Amino acid sequence: MPAISLETDRTGWTGSFAAVVELVAKDLLSDGAPVNNMTVESEDEGVVNGSLTGVEDGHLIVDGQRIEIADNVVGFYVND
């Protein structure tokens, strides 16, 4: 079971889910260290596993890959 699990059912996209994902990601990175053992599920990229290293311009940076958050990310997990 993930230590942190944020999911949406993909219906009725609102800005609130994207805002929560971005806020949580920024908080996790606030100590300056990458967040290892992450899983991000998105409509465009599918499932991406790796280390979260940044959040910029509405995108998560996971192992160097930019993943748009709004209207794209449907799952955000920090695994044990």
PDB file of N, CA and C in Angstrom, residues 12-45:
ATOM      1  N   GLY A  12     -15.455  14.752 -14.420  1.00  0.00           N
ATOM      2  CA  GLY A  12     -15.637  16.096 -13.880  1.00  0.00           C
ATOM      3  C   GLY A  12     -14.343  16.765 -13.482  1.00  0.00           C
ATOM      4  N   TRP A  13     -13.373  16.807 -14.421  1.00  0.00           N
ATOM      5  CA  TRP A  13     -12.100  17.453 -14.124  1.00  0.00           C
ATOM      6  C   TRP A  13     -12.345  18.850 -13.560  1.00  0.00           C
ATOM      7  N   THR A  14     -11.730  19.113 -12.452  1.00  0.00           N
ATOM      8  CA  THR A  14     -11.722  20.466 -11.905  1.00  0.00           C
ATOM      9  C   THR A  14     -10.279  20.813 -11.600  1.00  0.00           C
ATOM     10  N   GLY A  15     -10.013  22.046 -11.341  1.00  0.00           N
ATOM     11  CA  GLY A  15      -8.654  22.447 -11.005  1.00  0.00           C
ATOM     12  C   GLY A  15      -8.197  21.961  -9.649  1.00  0.00           C
ATOM     13  N   SER A  16      -9.129  21.506  -8.811  1.00  0.00           N
ATOM     14  CA  SER A  16      -8.758  21.164  -7.443  1.00  0.00           C
ATOM     15  C   SER A  16      -7.835  19.956  -7.357  1.00  0.00           C
ATOM     16  N   PHE A  17      -8.049  18.909  -8.150  1.00  0.00           N
ATOM     17  CA  PHE A  17      -7.180  17.731  -8.075  1.00  0.00           C
ATOM     18  C   PHE A  17      -5.762  18.094  -8.494  1.00  0.00           C
ATOM     19  N   ALA A  18      -5.630  18.813  -9.588  1.00  0.00           N
ATOM     20  CA  ALA A  18      -4.303  19.228 -10.058  1.00  0.00           C
ATOM     21  C   ALA A  18      -3.614  20.101  -9.016  1.00  0.00           C
ATOM     22  N   ALA A  19      -4.366  20.992  -8.389  1.00  0.00           N
ATOM     23  CA  ALA A  19      -3.792  21.875  -7.375  1.00  0.00           C
ATOM     24  C   ALA A  19      -3.296  21.077  -6.172  1.00  0.00           C
ATOM     25  N   VAL A  20      -4.050  20.062  -5.762  1.00  0.00           N
ATOM     26  CA  VAL A  20      -3.644  19.230  -4.628  1.00  0.00           C
ATOM     27  C   VAL A  20      -2.384  18.442  -4.968  1.00  0.00           C
ATOM     28  N   VAL A  21      -2.336  17.838  -6.155  1.00  0.00           N
ATOM     29  CA  VAL A  21      -1.149  17.082  -6.570  1.00  0.00           C
ATOM     30  C   VAL A  21       0.078  17.992  -6.566  1.00  0.00           C
ATOM     31  N   GLU A  22      -0.052  19.183  -7.141  1.00  0.00           N
ATOM     32  CA  GLU A  22       1.082  20.109  -7.193  1.00  0.00           C
ATOM     33  C   GLU A  22       1.512  20.535  -5.795  1.00  0.00           C
ATOM     34  N   LEU A  23       0.553  20.832  -4.921  1.00  0.00           N
ATOM     35  CA  LEU A  23       0.864  21.242  -3.554  1.00  0.00           C
ATOM     36  C   LEU A  23       1.588  20.131  -2.797  1.00  0.00           C
ATOM     37  N   VAL A  24       1.086  18.907  -2.893  1.00  0.00           N
ATOM     38  CA  VAL A  24       1.712  17.777  -2.200  1.00  0.00           C
ATOM     39  C   VAL A  24       3.117  17.529  -2.745  1.00  0.00           C
ATOM     40  N   ALA A  25       3.280  17.565  -4.063  1.00  0.00           N
ATOM     41  CA  ALA A  25       4.597  17.343  -4.668  1.00  0.00           C
ATOM     42  C   ALA A  25       5.597  18.400  -4.197  1.00  0.00           C
ATOM     43  N   LYS A  26       5.192  19.656  -4.183  1.00  0.00           N
ATOM     44  CA  LYS A  26       6.089  20.725  -3.725  1.00  0.00           C
ATOM     45  C   LYS A  26       6.453  20.547  -2.256  1.00  0.00           C
ATOM     46  N   ASP A  27       5.486  20.140  -1.437  1.00  0.00           N
ATOM     47  CA  ASP A  27       5.752  19.918  -0.023  1.00  0.00           C
ATOM     48  C   ASP A  27       6.744  18.768   0.168  1.00  0.00           C
ATOM     49  N   LEU A  28       6.562  17.687  -0.591  1.00  0.00           N
ATOM     50  CA  LEU A  28       7.476  16.549  -0.489  1.00  0.00           C
ATOM     51  C   LEU A  28       8.906  16.934  -0.873  1.00  0.00           C
ATOM     52  N   LEU A  29       9.042  17.868  -1.798  1.00  0.00           N
ATOM     53  CA  LEU A  29      10.361  18.291  -2.274  1.00  0.00           C
ATOM     54  C   LEU A  29      10.953  19.450  -1.472  1.00  0.00           C
ATOM     55  N   SER A  30      10.229  19.938  -0.476  1.00  0.00           N
ATOM     56  CA  SER A  30      10.639  21.153   0.232  1.00  0.00           C
ATOM     57  C   SER A  30      11.975  21.022   0.962  1.00  0.00           C
ATOM     58  N   ASP A  31      12.401  19.810   1.268  1.00  0.00           N
ATOM     59  CA  ASP A  31      13.697  19.648   1.937  1.00  0.00           C
ATOM     60  C   ASP A  31      14.860  19.579   0.947  1.00  0.00           C
ATOM     61  N   GLY A  32      14.547  19.656  -0.345  1.00  0.00           N
ATOM     62  CA  GLY A  32      15.581  19.674  -1.370  1.00  0.00           C
ATOM     63  C   GLY A  32      16.004  18.317  -1.891  1.00  0.00           C
ATOM     64  N   ALA A  33      15.506  17.248  -1.291  1.00  0.00           N
ATOM     65  CA  ALA A  33      15.874  15.895  -1.727  1.00  0.00           C
ATOM     66  C   ALA A  33      14.813  15.338  -2.669  1.00  0.00           C
ATOM     67  N   PRO A  34      15.220  14.522  -3.650  1.00  0.00           N
ATOM     68  CA  PRO A  34      14.227  13.896  -4.522  1.00  0.00           C
ATOM     69  C   PRO A  34      13.373  12.909  -3.733  1.00  0.00           C
ATOM     70  N   VAL A  35      12.188  12.628  -4.241  1.00  0.00           N
ATOM     71  CA  VAL A  35      11.299  11.651  -3.622  1.00  0.00           C
ATOM     72  C   VAL A  35      11.406  10.376  -4.450  1.00  0.00           C
ATOM     73  N   ASN A  36      12.035   9.367  -3.871  1.00  0.00           N
ATOM     74  CA  ASN A  36      12.253   8.112  -4.575  1.00  0.00           C
ATOM     75  C   ASN A  36      11.029   7.208  -4.478  1.00  0.00           C
ATOM     76  N   ASN A  37      10.978   6.234  -5.353  1.00  0.00           N
ATOM     77  CA  ASN A  37       9.939   5.203  -5.339  1.00  0.00           C
ATOM     78  C   ASN A  37       8.547   5.786  -5.547  1.00  0.00           C
ATOM     79  N   MET A  38       8.426   6.649  -6.549  1.00  0.00           N
ATOM     80  CA  MET A  38       7.162   7.299  -6.910  1.00  0.00           C
ATOM     81  C   MET A  38       6.501   6.573  -8.071  1.00  0.00           C
ATOM     82  N   THR A  39       5.193   6.665  -8.121  1.00  0.00           N
ATOM     83  CA  THR A  39       4.432   6.231  -9.290  1.00  0.00           C
ATOM     84  C   THR A  39       3.462   7.345  -9.643  1.00  0.00           C
ATOM     85  N   VAL A  40       3.471   7.744 -10.902  1.00  0.00           N
ATOM     86  CA  VAL A  40       2.521   8.732 -11.402  1.00  0.00           C
ATOM     87  C   VAL A  40       1.768   8.078 -12.548  1.00  0.00           C
ATOM     88  N   GLU A  41       0.449   8.122 -12.487  1.00  0.00           N
ATOM     89  CA  GLU A  41      -0.384   7.603 -13.568  1.00  0.00           C
ATOM     90  C   GLU A  41      -0.994   8.800 -14.285  1.00  0.00           C
ATOM     91  N   SER A  42      -0.823   8.837 -15.608  1.00  0.00           N
ATOM     92  CA  SER A  42      -1.365   9.955 -16.371  1.00  0.00           C
ATOM     93  C   SER A  42      -2.041   9.449 -17.632  1.00  0.00           C
ATOM     94  N   GLU A  43      -2.925  10.271 -18.160  1.00  0.00           N
ATOM     95  CA  GLU A  43      -3.634   9.886 -19.381  1.00  0.00           C
ATOM     96  C   GLU A  43      -2.708   9.879 -20.589  1.00  0.00           C
ATOM     97  N   ASP A  44      -1.746  10.802 -20.645  1.00  0.00           N
ATOM     98  CA  ASP A  44      -0.863  10.899 -21.811  1.00  0.00           C
ATOM     99  C   ASP A  44       0.342   9.967 -21.743  1.00  0.00           C
ATOM    100  N   GLU A  45       0.986   9.875 -20.581  1.00  0.00           N
ATOM    101  CA  GLU A  45       2.221   9.096 -20.451  1.00  0.00           C
ATOM    102  C   GLU A  45       2.014   7.691 -19.911  1.00  0.00           C
TER     103      GLU A  45
END
